[in-house]
């Protein structure tokens, strides 16, 4: 397939987007910790997502969208902290 497309290597950023991993790796680690802490303190998913988006706005994070952040938080929610929402 490389011969057909004439592409030797696909940039990692494109592979991440294709895999649905638009949130950078270092941000994922920070979000994992954040979700564990907030879920452990009894916050629900929607509130946790809203608070992260508020943090993004205040910190002027623009390397991924609000929706990408919400989606990532939802994807890790069940595996972090308490088992109940």
PDB file of C-alpha atoms in Angstrom:
ATOM      1  CA  UNK A   1       0.000   0.000   0.000  1.00  0.00           C
ATOM      2  CA  UNK A   2       2.921   2.328   0.619  1.00  0.00           C
ATOM      3  CA  UNK A   3       3.926   1.982  -3.022  1.00  0.00           C
ATOM      4  CA  UNK A   4       0.452   2.921  -4.228  1.00  0.00           C
ATOM      5  CA  UNK A   5       0.238   6.017  -2.054  1.00  0.00           C
ATOM      6  CA  UNK A   6       3.881   6.949  -2.387  1.00  0.00           C
ATOM      7  CA  UNK A   7       4.046   7.535   1.386  1.00  0.00           C
ATOM      8  CA  UNK A   8       6.934   6.181   3.382  1.00  0.00           C
ATOM      9  CA  UNK A   9       5.684   7.106   6.835  1.00  0.00           C
ATOM     10  CA  UNK A  10       2.453   8.595   8.169  1.00  0.00           C
ATOM     11  CA  UNK A  11       3.090  11.352  10.736  1.00  0.00           C
ATOM     12  CA  UNK A  12       2.274  10.344  14.327  1.00  0.00           C
ATOM     13  CA  UNK A  13      -0.195  13.221  14.699  1.00  0.00           C
ATOM     14  CA  UNK A  14      -2.260  11.836  11.809  1.00  0.00           C
ATOM     15  CA  UNK A  15      -2.158   8.318  13.261  1.00  0.00           C
ATOM     16  CA  UNK A  16      -3.385   9.669  16.612  1.00  0.00           C
ATOM     17  CA  UNK A  17      -6.299  11.434  14.941  1.00  0.00           C
ATOM     18  CA  UNK A  18      -7.170   8.316  12.948  1.00  0.00           C
ATOM     19  CA  UNK A  19      -7.112   6.253  16.145  1.00  0.00           C
ATOM     20  CA  UNK A  20      -9.289   8.768  17.974  1.00  0.00           C
ATOM     21  CA  UNK A  21      -6.439   9.784  20.251  1.00  0.00           C
ATOM     22  CA  UNK A  22      -6.514  13.525  19.685  1.00  0.00           C
ATOM     23  CA  UNK A  23      -5.696  14.234  23.345  1.00  0.00           C
ATOM     24  CA  UNK A  24      -1.880  14.258  23.712  1.00  0.00           C
ATOM     25  CA  UNK A  25      -0.277  11.556  25.868  1.00  0.00           C
ATOM     26  CA  UNK A  26       0.924  13.899  28.610  1.00  0.00           C
ATOM     27  CA  UNK A  27      -2.577  15.377  28.878  1.00  0.00           C
ATOM     28  CA  UNK A  28      -4.068  11.879  29.081  1.00  0.00           C
ATOM     29  CA  UNK A  29      -1.895  11.107  32.111  1.00  0.00           C
ATOM     30  CA  UNK A  30      -2.965  14.354  33.776  1.00  0.00           C
ATOM     31  CA  UNK A  31      -6.633  13.664  32.981  1.00  0.00           C
ATOM     32  CA  UNK A  32      -6.369  10.133  34.380  1.00  0.00           C
ATOM     33  CA  UNK A  33      -5.124  11.520  37.687  1.00  0.00           C
ATOM     34  CA  UNK A  34      -7.720  14.299  37.650  1.00  0.00           C
ATOM     35  CA  UNK A  35     -10.570  11.820  37.078  1.00  0.00           C
ATOM     36  CA  UNK A  36      -9.334   9.541  39.877  1.00  0.00           C
ATOM     37  CA  UNK A  37      -9.224  12.453  42.320  1.00  0.00           C
ATOM     38  CA  UNK A  38     -12.577  13.969  41.397  1.00  0.00           C
ATOM     39  CA  UNK A  39     -14.379  10.635  41.116  1.00  0.00           C
ATOM     40  CA  UNK A  40     -12.863   9.603  44.444  1.00  0.00           C
ATOM     41  CA  UNK A  41     -14.343  12.752  46.006  1.00  0.00           C
ATOM     42  CA  UNK A  42     -17.814  11.865  44.745  1.00  0.00           C
ATOM     43  CA  UNK A  43     -18.098  14.111  41.682  1.00  0.00           C
ATOM     44  CA  UNK A  44     -20.185  12.700  38.832  1.00  0.00           C
ATOM     45  CA  UNK A  45     -19.046  12.338  35.228  1.00  0.00           C
ATOM     46  CA  UNK A  46     -20.769  15.427  33.806  1.00  0.00           C
ATOM     47  CA  UNK A  47     -19.453  17.712  36.555  1.00  0.00           C
ATOM     48  CA  UNK A  48     -15.952  16.300  36.175  1.00  0.00           C
ATOM     49  CA  UNK A  49     -16.062  16.920  32.421  1.00  0.00           C
ATOM     50  CA  UNK A  50     -17.350  20.473  32.897  1.00  0.00           C
ATOM     51  CA  UNK A  51     -14.647  21.291  35.440  1.00  0.00           C
ATOM     52  CA  UNK A  52     -11.923  19.985  33.101  1.00  0.00           C
ATOM     53  CA  UNK A  53     -13.266  22.102  30.238  1.00  0.00           C
ATOM     54  CA  UNK A  54     -13.284  25.130  32.576  1.00  0.00           C
ATOM     55  CA  UNK A  55      -9.630  24.326  33.357  1.00  0.00           C
ATOM     56  CA  UNK A  56      -8.889  24.141  29.613  1.00  0.00           C
ATOM     57  CA  UNK A  57     -10.407  27.573  29.030  1.00  0.00           C
ATOM     58  CA  UNK A  58      -8.538  29.174  31.948  1.00  0.00           C
ATOM     59  CA  UNK A  59      -5.258  27.529  30.916  1.00  0.00           C
ATOM     60  CA  UNK A  60      -5.820  28.347  27.226  1.00  0.00           C
ATOM     61  CA  UNK A  61      -5.352  24.739  26.172  1.00  0.00           C
ATOM     62  CA  UNK A  62      -6.151  24.464  22.487  1.00  0.00           C
ATOM     63  CA  UNK A  63      -4.288  21.347  21.351  1.00  0.00           C
ATOM     64  CA  UNK A  64      -7.576  19.407  21.535  1.00  0.00           C
ATOM     65  CA  UNK A  65     -11.233  20.363  21.638  1.00  0.00           C
ATOM     66  CA  UNK A  66     -13.676  20.500  24.550  1.00  0.00           C
ATOM     67  CA  UNK A  67     -15.533  17.545  23.040  1.00  0.00           C
ATOM     68  CA  UNK A  68     -12.344  15.493  22.690  1.00  0.00           C
ATOM     69  CA  UNK A  69     -11.644  16.115  26.380  1.00  0.00           C
ATOM     70  CA  UNK A  70     -15.192  15.117  27.372  1.00  0.00           C
ATOM     71  CA  UNK A  71     -14.976  11.988  25.217  1.00  0.00           C
ATOM     72  CA  UNK A  72     -11.636  10.960  26.721  1.00  0.00           C
ATOM     73  CA  UNK A  73     -12.851  11.510  30.287  1.00  0.00           C
ATOM     74  CA  UNK A  74     -15.964   9.431  29.548  1.00  0.00           C
ATOM     75  CA  UNK A  75     -13.806   6.663  28.060  1.00  0.00           C
ATOM     76  CA  UNK A  76     -11.701   6.318  31.230  1.00  0.00           C
ATOM     77  CA  UNK A  77     -14.430   7.035  33.781  1.00  0.00           C
ATOM     78  CA  UNK A  78     -15.290   3.425  34.634  1.00  0.00           C
ATOM     79  CA  UNK A  79     -11.659   2.408  35.067  1.00  0.00           C
ATOM     80  CA  UNK A  80     -10.737   5.238  37.479  1.00  0.00           C
ATOM     81  CA  UNK A  81     -11.436   5.651  41.187  1.00  0.00           C
ATOM     82  CA  UNK A  82     -14.770   4.500  42.586  1.00  0.00           C
ATOM     83  CA  UNK A  83     -16.881   2.097  40.599  1.00  0.00           C
ATOM     84  CA  UNK A  84     -20.161   4.033  40.987  1.00  0.00           C
ATOM     85  CA  UNK A  85     -20.948   7.225  39.093  1.00  0.00           C
TER      86      UNK A  85
END
